[in-house]
Amino acid sequence: MERIRESRAGAVTSDALVPARLANTVPPGAVPATTVTTSTVSGDLIEQLRVLEEMKSAITALQARVVVAFDLAQRAEQAEAGVPASEHGQGVAAQVALARRESPNRGSRLLGFAKALVLEMPRTLAALRSGQLNEWRATLLVKETACLSVEDRCAVDEELAPDAGTFEGKGDRAIVAAAKAAAYRRDPRSVAGRAARAASERTVSLRPAPDTMTYLTALLPVAQGVAVYAALTRAADSARAIGGGVFGGNVESNGDVVVRSRGQVMADTLVERITGTPGGVSGINLDLVMTDRTLFQGDSEPARLKGYGIVPSEWGRELLALGPAGSSSPQFDSGRAVAEPQAAPAGQAAPDQEFTVWLRRLYTAPGTGELLATDSKARLFTGRLRRFVETRDDTCRTPYCDAPIRHIDHVVSWHSGGKTNLSNAAGLCEACNHTKEHPGWNTRSVHAGVHTLEITTPTGHTYQSKAPPLPGHQPSRT
């Protein structure tokens, strides 16, 4: 093993040692890195890291200038095409996102970042171009001055003078603090107003975490956030008091008590109070897609949970109360799975004799894994066609956008003769569905085995999006 590691390390080192002319390349206007006096491999590698980092910053600055030029060109072309002035610039952020292989939301932020740097913060742009600031720290300066007028923002940019080495050796906190102080000196009312408007941005979001966990995040006004946290803390302290010095525990089937930590009690209390159920699942619709082999035969093929992604097969079976290997034998009643009664352990209450799990059978093409049909006996929800598309597409079908599906819309619009069927349907987030209606955008279905969309932007560039593979199917590699 050690020999393998050494050989791999040697290969990596060989690949990293680029010609000296690249190592000595410095972006225009960049501050040359400190000369390495000792000619060693380690010294050369550090020198290359420094130069490459400066090149990254210079490229970011150039990208910002290109984005602003593209925005101006698009607005001019839209004006020539007779597009109303109020609609000039629509679709620009989406095209920037596709070109940079980013989500539409990220594309909007990149567009705003570029405009602020090029049009309002020239000294910050110069610092980015010379490598004195990286993209993230330039973003912090743009963010902290967003509430100011153009004139005040330019004045703050001049006061901080990032291109003069003001932030050399400074960390993120120091940069944010300096920007906040300068912004407040220029326009304290706007800074205070931004804090007052922040309450309107309160929201709750969900994003995946490793090991079948998720981050449920709430952005709240400080008073409400403190109140929620205090209530959960009191619940944990009460559980500890009742448990005689330990936090409330769960009793397993063998009689053992599993002691929960403070954080676990707070998390369990949050779920119970929000959903009204200790486990948080009863009465809530969870779309879990798995193969029949995984469900009934203990196969290891992973499943897919809507809104989260891939989950282990054993976790999926346990969620359905079927045990690690399908130990409970479910029966079927009009598409509903009913667990067979099991004897309760001595001294414990009998478990629920029935749990409501509706099963829909999905049929796929053997070769491509294309979702073909769904079981007509699944009558729990209306609008089976919509559910079919949501299951097939999983998230927004725009390339690089993994936002939740909000709209099911025609690929070829209905007023253009598009039919309401599976091949002409696509699941999209709200923003992407509106973007494709802008002038110059075109979407069509491509017959490629798996449902594939081809998106053409106003500049004539095309991007393809294939429906994600369902559990149990491995996409072929060509």
Short mmCIF file of C-alpha atoms in Angstrom, two decimals:
data_model
loop_
_atom_site.label_atom_id
_atom_site.label_comp_id
_atom_site.label_asym_id
_atom_site.label_seq_id
_atom_site.Cartn_x
_atom_site.Cartn_y
_atom_site.Cartn_z
CA MET A 1 0.00 0.00 0.00
CA GLU A 2 2.80 2.43 0.84
CA ARG A 3 4.39 1.81 -2.56
CA ILE A 4 1.08 2.51 -4.28
CA ARG A 5 0.70 5.77 -2.35
CA GLU A 6 4.26 6.81 -3.21
CA SER A 7 3.79 6.06 -6.90
CA ARG A 8 0.54 8.01 -7.01
CA ALA A 9 2.10 10.93 -5.16
CA GLY A 10 4.95 10.92 -7.64
CA ALA A 11 2.52 11.01 -10.57
CA VAL A 12 0.62 13.92 -9.01
CA THR A 13 3.85 15.83 -8.43
CA SER A 14 4.94 15.23 -12.01
CA ASP A 15 1.60 16.53 -13.32
CA ALA A 16 1.76 19.58 -11.06
CA LEU A 17 5.21 20.64 -12.18
CA VAL A 18 4.18 22.72 -15.16
CA PRO A 19 6.80 24.41 -17.35
CA ALA A 20 8.65 27.32 -15.80
CA ARG A 21 7.17 29.78 -18.28
CA LEU A 22 3.69 29.09 -16.79
CA ALA A 23 4.94 29.41 -13.22
CA ASN A 24 6.47 32.76 -14.11
CA THR A 25 3.31 34.01 -15.79
CA VAL A 26 1.66 36.84 -13.89
CA PRO A 27 -1.71 38.31 -14.91
CA PRO A 28 -1.62 41.86 -16.28
CA GLY A 29 -1.51 44.27 -13.37
CA ALA A 30 -0.92 41.51 -10.83
CA VAL A 31 1.54 41.87 -7.99
CA PRO A 32 4.36 39.34 -8.56
CA ALA A 33 4.65 36.66 -5.93
CA THR A 34 7.65 36.67 -3.62
CA THR A 35 10.62 35.07 -5.35
CA VAL A 36 11.57 31.66 -4.03
CA THR A 37 15.27 31.67 -3.24
CA THR A 38 15.66 27.92 -2.92
CA SER A 39 15.07 25.86 -6.04
CA THR A 40 13.14 22.93 -4.55
CA VAL A 41 10.12 20.95 -5.65
CA SER A 42 8.12 22.21 -2.68
CA GLY A 43 9.07 25.80 -3.40
CA ASP A 44 8.09 25.47 -7.06
CA LEU A 45 4.72 23.98 -6.13
CA ILE A 46 3.92 26.80 -3.69
CA GLU A 47 4.99 29.33 -6.31
CA GLN A 48 2.60 27.75 -8.81
CA LEU A 49 -0.26 27.78 -6.29
CA ARG A 50 0.24 31.50 -5.72
CA VAL A 51 0.41 32.32 -9.42
CA LEU A 52 -2.62 30.15 -10.25
CA GLU A 53 -4.62 31.85 -7.49
CA GLU A 54 -3.77 35.26 -8.94
CA MET A 55 -4.76 34.02 -12.38
CA LYS A 56 -8.10 32.82 -11.01
CA SER A 57 -8.79 36.28 -9.61
CA ALA A 58 -7.80 37.93 -12.88
CA ILE A 59 -10.08 35.58 -14.82
CA THR A 60 -12.95 36.38 -12.44
CA ALA A 61 -12.45 40.09 -13.09
CA LEU A 62 -12.42 39.46 -16.84
CA GLN A 63 -15.60 37.37 -16.55
CA ALA A 64 -17.30 40.27 -14.77
CA ARG A 65 -16.44 42.63 -17.63
CA VAL A 66 -17.66 40.07 -20.20
CA VAL A 67 -20.95 39.62 -18.32
CA VAL A 68 -21.61 43.38 -18.28
CA ALA A 69 -20.77 43.64 -21.98
CA PHE A 70 -23.10 40.73 -22.73
CA ASP A 71 -25.90 42.37 -20.73
CA LEU A 72 -25.52 45.61 -22.70
CA ALA A 73 -25.43 43.72 -26.02
CA GLN A 74 -28.56 41.75 -25.17
CA ARG A 75 -30.43 44.90 -24.16
CA ALA A 76 -29.46 46.56 -27.44
CA GLU A 77 -30.58 43.53 -29.46
CA GLN A 78 -33.86 43.36 -27.56
CA ALA A 79 -34.49 47.05 -28.21
CA GLU A 80 -33.89 46.52 -31.94
CA ALA A 81 -36.32 43.59 -31.89
CA GLY A 82 -39.06 45.79 -30.46
CA VAL A 83 -39.10 44.30 -26.97
CA PRO A 84 -40.72 46.76 -24.48
CA ALA A 85 -38.19 48.73 -22.45
CA SER A 86 -39.54 47.26 -19.20
CA GLU A 87 -38.54 43.78 -20.41
CA HIS A 88 -35.01 44.59 -21.54
CA GLY A 89 -32.45 42.33 -19.89
CA GLN A 90 -34.83 39.42 -19.28
CA GLY A 91 -33.13 36.08 -19.70
CA VAL A 92 -29.61 37.49 -19.39
CA ALA A 93 -28.97 35.96 -15.97
CA ALA A 94 -30.25 32.57 -17.15
CA GLN A 95 -27.85 32.59 -20.11
CA VAL A 96 -24.95 33.59 -17.84
CA ALA A 97 -25.84 30.67 -15.56
CA LEU A 98 -25.89 28.15 -18.41
CA ALA A 99 -22.59 29.40 -19.83
CA ARG A 100 -20.93 29.13 -16.41
CA ARG A 101 -22.68 25.84 -15.60
CA GLU A 102 -24.44 27.34 -12.60
CA SER A 103 -28.03 27.41 -11.39
CA PRO A 104 -30.32 30.28 -12.52
CA ASN A 105 -30.32 31.66 -8.98
CA ARG A 106 -26.54 31.73 -8.97
CA GLY A 107 -26.61 33.32 -12.43
CA SER A 108 -28.67 36.25 -11.11
CA ARG A 109 -26.17 36.83 -8.34
CA LEU A 110 -23.24 36.64 -10.75
CA LEU A 111 -24.89 39.24 -12.97
CA GLY A 112 -25.48 41.60 -10.05
CA PHE A 113 -21.92 41.05 -8.82
CA ALA A 114 -20.48 41.89 -12.23
CA LYS A 115 -22.55 45.06 -12.62
CA ALA A 116 -21.57 46.32 -9.18
CA LEU A 117 -17.87 45.75 -9.79
CA VAL A 118 -17.64 47.12 -13.31
CA LEU A 119 -20.04 50.05 -13.03
CA GLU A 120 -19.77 51.13 -9.40
CA MET A 121 -16.67 49.69 -7.70
CA PRO A 122 -13.65 50.14 -10.03
CA ARG A 123 -11.02 49.92 -7.29
CA THR A 124 -12.40 46.64 -6.00
CA LEU A 125 -12.40 45.37 -9.59
CA ALA A 126 -8.77 46.45 -9.97
CA ALA A 127 -7.85 44.61 -6.76
CA LEU A 128 -9.57 41.49 -8.07
CA ARG A 129 -7.79 41.80 -11.41
CA SER A 130 -4.38 42.13 -9.73
CA GLY A 131 -4.97 39.17 -7.42
CA GLN A 132 -5.10 41.18 -4.19
CA LEU A 133 -8.70 40.02 -3.65
CA ASN A 134 -10.30 36.71 -4.54
CA GLU A 135 -13.85 36.33 -5.85
CA TRP A 136 -15.36 35.57 -2.44
CA ARG A 137 -13.89 38.62 -0.71
CA ALA A 138 -14.86 40.87 -3.59
CA THR A 139 -18.37 39.44 -3.21
CA LEU A 140 -18.37 40.39 0.47
CA LEU A 141 -17.55 44.00 -0.41
CA VAL A 142 -20.32 44.08 -3.01
CA LYS A 143 -22.82 42.56 -0.58
CA GLU A 144 -22.09 44.94 2.29
CA THR A 145 -22.53 48.01 0.07
CA ALA A 146 -25.64 46.82 -1.76
CA CYS A 147 -27.97 49.13 0.19
CA LEU A 148 -26.09 52.31 -0.83
CA SER A 149 -26.76 54.61 -3.73
CA VAL A 150 -24.41 54.51 -6.72
CA GLU A 151 -22.65 57.65 -5.53
CA ASP A 152 -22.17 56.41 -1.97
CA ARG A 153 -21.05 53.00 -3.16
CA CYS A 154 -18.40 54.58 -5.36
CA ALA A 155 -17.31 56.73 -2.43
CA VAL A 156 -16.95 53.69 -0.15
CA ASP A 157 -14.98 51.92 -2.87
CA GLU A 158 -12.65 54.92 -3.05
CA GLU A 159 -12.34 55.13 0.75
CA LEU A 160 -11.45 51.48 1.19
CA ALA A 161 -9.15 51.46 -1.87
CA PRO A 162 -8.79 47.67 -2.08
CA ASP A 163 -6.37 47.96 -5.00
CA ALA A 164 -3.92 49.86 -2.76
CA GLY A 165 -3.40 46.79 -0.58
CA THR A 166 -5.82 47.91 2.15
CA PHE A 167 -6.90 44.35 2.86
CA GLU A 168 -3.53 42.62 2.49
CA GLY A 169 -3.42 39.89 5.12
CA LYS A 170 -6.98 40.62 6.29
CA GLY A 171 -9.57 37.89 6.79
CA ASP A 172 -13.25 37.84 5.85
CA ARG A 173 -14.42 39.35 9.14
CA ALA A 174 -12.05 42.27 8.91
CA ILE A 175 -13.16 43.01 5.34
CA VAL A 176 -16.85 42.84 6.27
CA ALA A 177 -16.31 45.06 9.32
CA ALA A 178 -14.47 47.70 7.28
CA ALA A 179 -17.15 47.70 4.58
CA LYS A 180 -19.97 47.96 7.13
CA ALA A 181 -18.31 50.85 8.94
CA ALA A 182 -17.65 52.75 5.73
CA ALA A 183 -21.21 52.16 4.48
CA TYR A 184 -22.71 53.34 7.78
CA ARG A 185 -20.62 56.52 7.76
CA ARG A 186 -21.88 57.34 4.25
CA ASP A 187 -25.57 56.56 4.70
CA PRO A 188 -26.63 55.36 8.17
CA ARG A 189 -30.31 55.58 7.26
CA SER A 190 -29.98 53.10 4.38
CA VAL A 191 -28.01 50.66 6.51
CA ALA A 192 -30.63 50.84 9.27
CA GLY A 193 -33.38 50.49 6.67
CA ARG A 194 -31.80 47.32 5.33
CA ALA A 195 -31.90 45.83 8.81
CA ALA A 196 -35.57 46.79 9.14
CA ARG A 197 -36.43 45.19 5.77
CA ALA A 198 -34.59 42.00 6.65
CA ALA A 199 -37.66 40.69 8.48
CA SER A 200 -39.47 40.47 5.14
CA GLU A 201 -36.86 37.94 4.00
CA ARG A 202 -37.73 35.40 6.71
CA THR A 203 -38.03 31.93 5.29
CA VAL A 204 -37.54 28.21 5.90
CA SER A 205 -35.31 26.10 3.66
CA LEU A 206 -34.30 22.46 3.41
CA ARG A 207 -31.09 21.07 1.96
CA PRO A 208 -29.55 17.60 2.02
CA ALA A 209 -26.93 16.56 4.55
CA PRO A 210 -24.79 13.40 4.54
CA ASP A 211 -26.07 10.04 5.81
CA THR A 212 -29.81 10.53 5.11
CA MET A 213 -29.94 13.71 7.18
CA THR A 214 -31.12 17.18 6.21
CA TYR A 215 -30.53 20.77 7.29
CA LEU A 216 -33.85 22.43 8.12
CA THR A 217 -32.96 26.11 8.35
CA ALA A 218 -35.18 28.97 9.48
CA LEU A 219 -34.20 32.59 8.84
CA LEU A 220 -36.13 34.55 11.49
CA PRO A 221 -36.09 37.95 13.18
CA VAL A 222 -33.83 37.76 16.19
CA ALA A 223 -36.64 37.90 18.78
CA GLN A 224 -38.56 35.04 17.17
CA GLY A 225 -35.44 32.96 16.66
CA VAL A 226 -34.39 33.35 20.29
CA ALA A 227 -37.92 32.50 21.44
CA VAL A 228 -38.02 29.30 19.37
CA TYR A 229 -34.63 28.20 20.62
CA ALA A 230 -35.57 28.99 24.23
CA ALA A 231 -38.76 26.91 23.92
CA LEU A 232 -36.81 23.92 22.61
CA THR A 233 -34.23 24.35 25.36
CA ARG A 234 -36.95 24.36 28.03
CA ALA A 235 -38.38 21.16 26.56
CA ALA A 236 -34.97 19.50 26.78
CA ASP A 237 -34.48 20.66 30.39
CA SER A 238 -37.94 19.35 31.31
CA ALA A 239 -37.10 15.97 29.80
CA ARG A 240 -33.94 15.88 31.87
CA ALA A 241 -35.81 16.75 35.06
CA ILE A 242 -38.39 14.01 34.44
CA GLY A 243 -35.68 11.51 33.56
CA GLY A 244 -33.83 12.03 36.84
CA GLY A 245 -30.75 13.78 35.52
CA VAL A 246 -30.71 12.21 32.04
CA PHE A 247 -32.47 13.45 28.96
CA GLY A 248 -35.66 11.64 28.00
CA GLY A 249 -35.05 8.23 26.45
CA ASN A 250 -36.82 5.89 24.07
CA VAL A 251 -37.67 2.33 25.04
CA GLU A 252 -36.67 -0.22 22.44
CA SER A 253 -38.39 -3.56 21.84
CA ASN A 254 -35.84 -5.36 24.05
CA GLY A 255 -36.56 -3.06 26.97
CA ASP A 256 -33.34 -1.05 26.75
CA VAL A 257 -33.58 2.69 27.28
CA VAL A 258 -31.77 4.79 24.69
CA VAL A 259 -30.66 8.03 26.36
CA ARG A 260 -30.97 11.10 24.16
CA SER A 261 -28.69 14.11 24.29
CA ARG A 262 -29.96 17.65 24.73
CA GLY A 263 -29.66 18.29 21.01
CA GLN A 264 -31.56 15.12 20.15
CA VAL A 265 -34.41 16.04 22.49
CA MET A 266 -34.60 19.53 20.97
CA ALA A 267 -34.68 18.09 17.45
CA ASP A 268 -37.36 15.53 18.35
CA THR A 269 -39.45 18.23 20.06
CA LEU A 270 -39.23 20.45 16.98
CA VAL A 271 -40.46 17.65 14.71
CA GLU A 272 -43.29 16.69 17.07
CA ARG A 273 -44.55 20.24 17.53
CA ILE A 274 -44.45 21.07 13.83
CA THR A 275 -46.01 17.87 12.49
CA GLY A 276 -48.15 16.93 15.50
CA THR A 277 -46.66 13.42 15.43
CA PRO A 278 -43.68 12.08 17.43
CA GLY A 279 -42.13 10.48 14.34
CA GLY A 280 -43.11 13.33 12.07
CA VAL A 281 -44.10 11.06 9.16
CA SER A 282 -47.73 10.10 9.75
CA GLY A 283 -50.08 12.21 7.67
CA ILE A 284 -47.22 13.56 5.55
CA ASN A 285 -46.72 12.53 1.93
CA LEU A 286 -43.22 11.23 1.22
CA ASP A 287 -42.46 10.10 -2.32
CA LEU A 288 -39.97 7.24 -1.97
CA VAL A 289 -39.01 5.51 -5.22
CA MET A 290 -37.35 2.08 -5.04
CA THR A 291 -37.24 -1.15 -7.02
CA ASP A 292 -39.48 -4.06 -6.11
CA ARG A 293 -36.33 -6.07 -5.33
CA THR A 294 -35.25 -3.48 -2.78
CA LEU A 295 -38.70 -3.40 -1.18
CA PHE A 296 -39.43 -7.12 -0.93
CA GLN A 297 -36.18 -9.03 -1.38
CA GLY A 298 -33.70 -6.98 0.65
CA ASP A 299 -31.76 -5.87 -2.44
CA SER A 300 -29.05 -3.24 -1.88
CA GLU A 301 -30.11 -1.00 -4.80
CA PRO A 302 -30.52 2.54 -3.34
CA ALA A 303 -33.85 4.35 -3.32
CA ARG A 304 -34.69 7.99 -4.10
CA LEU A 305 -36.61 10.30 -1.77
CA LYS A 306 -38.26 13.30 -3.36
CA GLY A 307 -36.80 16.54 -2.09
CA TYR A 308 -33.65 14.84 -0.80
CA GLY A 309 -32.06 12.47 -3.28
CA ILE A 310 -30.49 9.01 -3.03
CA VAL A 311 -30.99 7.10 0.24
CA PRO A 312 -29.76 3.62 1.31
CA SER A 313 -32.09 0.70 0.65
CA GLU A 314 -32.14 -0.42 4.28
CA TRP A 315 -33.13 3.07 5.41
CA GLY A 316 -36.01 3.07 2.90
CA ARG A 317 -37.32 -0.27 4.16
CA GLU A 318 -37.11 0.87 7.76
CA LEU A 319 -39.01 4.02 6.87
CA LEU A 320 -41.83 1.81 5.55
CA ALA A 321 -41.66 -0.28 8.74
CA LEU A 322 -40.69 -3.36 6.74
CA GLY A 323 -37.45 -3.99 8.61
CA PRO A 324 -33.90 -4.20 7.32
CA ALA A 325 -34.67 -7.05 4.94
CA GLY A 326 -38.39 -6.85 4.50
CA SER A 327 -39.03 -8.98 7.60
CA SER A 328 -42.68 -7.92 7.76
CA SER A 329 -44.74 -9.38 4.95
CA PRO A 330 -46.96 -6.63 3.56
CA GLN A 331 -50.31 -7.37 1.99
CA PHE A 332 -51.99 -5.12 -0.58
CA ASP A 333 -55.41 -3.53 -0.41
CA SER A 334 -56.16 -1.27 -3.40
CA GLY A 335 -52.58 -0.08 -3.55
CA ARG A 336 -52.16 0.29 0.19
CA ALA A 337 -49.57 -1.79 2.04
CA VAL A 338 -50.78 -3.29 5.31
CA ALA A 339 -48.29 -4.80 7.73
CA GLU A 340 -49.15 -8.21 9.09
CA PRO A 341 -49.85 -8.21 12.85
CA GLN A 342 -46.85 -8.99 15.02
CA ALA A 343 -46.80 -10.16 18.59
CA ALA A 344 -45.87 -7.48 21.11
CA PRO A 345 -42.93 -8.09 23.46
CA ALA A 346 -43.87 -8.92 27.01
CA GLY A 347 -44.79 -5.88 29.06
CA GLN A 348 -45.19 -3.58 26.07
CA ALA A 349 -48.19 -2.20 24.26
CA ALA A 350 -49.15 -3.86 21.01
CA PRO A 351 -47.86 -2.05 17.94
CA ASP A 352 -50.14 -0.55 15.35
CA GLN A 353 -51.74 -3.34 13.35
CA GLU A 354 -51.88 -1.21 10.25
CA PHE A 355 -49.84 1.61 8.81
CA THR A 356 -50.84 3.58 5.78
CA VAL A 357 -48.28 3.20 2.99
CA TRP A 358 -49.61 3.60 -0.52
CA LEU A 359 -47.64 1.84 -3.22
CA ARG A 360 -47.63 2.88 -6.85
CA ARG A 361 -46.11 0.52 -9.36
CA LEU A 362 -43.93 2.27 -11.94
CA TYR A 363 -43.01 0.58 -15.20
CA THR A 364 -39.71 1.33 -16.93
CA ALA A 365 -38.16 0.34 -20.25
CA PRO A 366 -35.67 -2.53 -19.70
CA GLY A 367 -32.92 -1.01 -21.85
CA THR A 368 -33.01 2.70 -21.07
CA GLY A 369 -34.80 2.92 -17.73
CA GLU A 370 -37.27 5.39 -19.27
CA LEU A 371 -40.34 5.74 -17.05
CA LEU A 372 -43.22 4.44 -19.15
CA ALA A 373 -46.36 4.16 -17.07
CA THR A 374 -47.76 4.08 -13.57
CA ASP A 375 -50.23 1.76 -11.93
CA SER A 376 -53.81 2.86 -12.57
CA LYS A 377 -54.86 1.41 -9.20
CA ALA A 378 -53.03 4.14 -7.30
CA ARG A 379 -56.02 6.33 -6.44
CA LEU A 380 -54.70 8.21 -3.40
CA PHE A 381 -53.90 11.42 -5.29
CA THR A 382 -55.65 13.12 -8.17
CA GLY A 383 -53.70 14.28 -11.19
CA ARG A 384 -51.73 11.10 -11.88
CA LEU A 385 -50.07 12.64 -14.92
CA ARG A 386 -48.57 15.42 -12.81
CA ARG A 387 -47.28 12.96 -10.23
CA PHE A 388 -45.80 10.85 -13.03
CA VAL A 389 -43.79 13.80 -14.36
CA GLU A 390 -42.67 14.79 -10.85
CA THR A 391 -41.43 11.25 -10.26
CA ARG A 392 -39.64 11.11 -13.60
CA ASP A 393 -37.94 14.54 -13.44
CA ASP A 394 -37.31 14.72 -9.65
CA THR A 395 -36.02 18.34 -9.80
CA CYS A 396 -36.16 21.23 -12.26
CA ARG A 397 -35.12 20.03 -15.72
CA THR A 398 -33.10 23.13 -16.62
CA PRO A 399 -29.39 22.17 -16.76
CA TYR A 400 -27.51 22.89 -13.52
CA CYS A 401 -30.74 23.86 -11.72
CA ASP A 402 -31.74 21.43 -9.00
CA ALA A 403 -34.52 23.56 -7.51
CA PRO A 404 -37.77 21.81 -6.51
CA ILE A 405 -40.39 21.38 -9.22
CA ARG A 406 -43.12 24.01 -8.97
CA HIS A 407 -44.62 23.97 -12.47
CA ILE A 408 -45.44 21.13 -14.84
CA ASP A 409 -45.58 22.76 -18.25
CA HIS A 410 -45.63 21.90 -21.94
CA VAL A 411 -42.25 21.61 -23.65
CA VAL A 412 -43.84 22.88 -26.86
CA SER A 413 -46.46 25.36 -25.69
CA TRP A 414 -50.10 24.46 -25.99
CA HIS A 415 -50.91 27.53 -28.11
CA SER A 416 -48.18 26.40 -30.54
CA GLY A 417 -49.80 23.01 -31.00
CA GLY A 418 -48.04 21.13 -28.22
CA LYS A 419 -49.95 18.15 -26.82
CA THR A 420 -50.67 17.42 -23.19
CA ASN A 421 -48.81 14.14 -22.86
CA LEU A 422 -45.76 12.72 -21.12
CA SER A 423 -43.24 13.37 -23.87
CA ASN A 424 -44.29 17.03 -24.07
CA ALA A 425 -44.22 17.63 -20.31
CA ALA A 426 -41.39 18.90 -18.13
CA GLY A 427 -41.06 19.67 -14.45
CA LEU A 428 -39.58 23.14 -13.86
CA CYS A 429 -39.06 25.58 -11.04
CA GLU A 430 -41.07 28.78 -11.27
CA ALA A 431 -38.16 30.96 -12.43
CA CYS A 432 -37.08 28.60 -15.22
CA ASN A 433 -40.64 28.17 -16.46
CA HIS A 434 -40.98 31.94 -16.84
CA THR A 435 -37.54 32.25 -18.45
CA LYS A 436 -38.34 29.88 -21.30
CA GLU A 437 -41.22 32.16 -22.34
CA HIS A 438 -38.87 35.06 -23.09
CA PRO A 439 -38.25 35.95 -26.75
CA GLY A 440 -35.51 33.90 -28.41
CA TRP A 441 -35.78 30.91 -26.09
CA ASN A 442 -36.84 27.56 -27.52
CA THR A 443 -37.30 24.11 -25.97
CA ARG A 444 -38.02 20.81 -27.66
CA SER A 445 -38.02 17.11 -26.84
CA VAL A 446 -35.25 14.99 -28.34
CA HIS A 447 -35.79 11.29 -28.95
CA ALA A 448 -32.76 9.78 -27.24
CA GLY A 449 -34.09 6.74 -25.37
CA VAL A 450 -34.47 8.67 -22.11
CA HIS A 451 -36.70 11.75 -22.00
CA THR A 452 -34.37 14.55 -23.14
CA LEU A 453 -34.93 18.28 -23.49
CA GLU A 454 -32.92 20.54 -25.77
CA ILE A 455 -32.89 24.19 -24.72
CA THR A 456 -31.79 26.88 -27.19
CA THR A 457 -30.95 30.35 -25.87
CA PRO A 458 -31.31 33.65 -27.78
CA THR A 459 -27.61 33.47 -28.75
CA GLY A 460 -28.15 30.11 -30.47
CA HIS A 461 -26.35 28.01 -27.86
CA THR A 462 -27.98 24.67 -27.04
CA TYR A 463 -28.01 22.69 -23.81
CA GLN A 464 -29.48 19.24 -23.17
CA SER A 465 -31.14 17.86 -20.08
CA LYS A 466 -31.90 14.16 -19.56
CA ALA A 467 -34.35 12.83 -17.01
CA PRO A 468 -32.38 11.40 -14.07
CA PRO A 469 -32.13 7.60 -13.87
CA LEU A 470 -34.54 5.87 -11.55
CA PRO A 471 -33.32 3.48 -8.84
CA GLY A 472 -32.31 0.15 -10.29
CA HIS A 473 -31.02 1.48 -13.61
CA GLN A 474 -27.45 2.37 -14.44
CA PRO A 475 -27.11 4.75 -17.42
CA SER A 476 -25.05 3.33 -20.25
CA ARG A 477 -21.67 4.91 -20.96
CA THR A 478 -20.78 5.58 -24.55
#
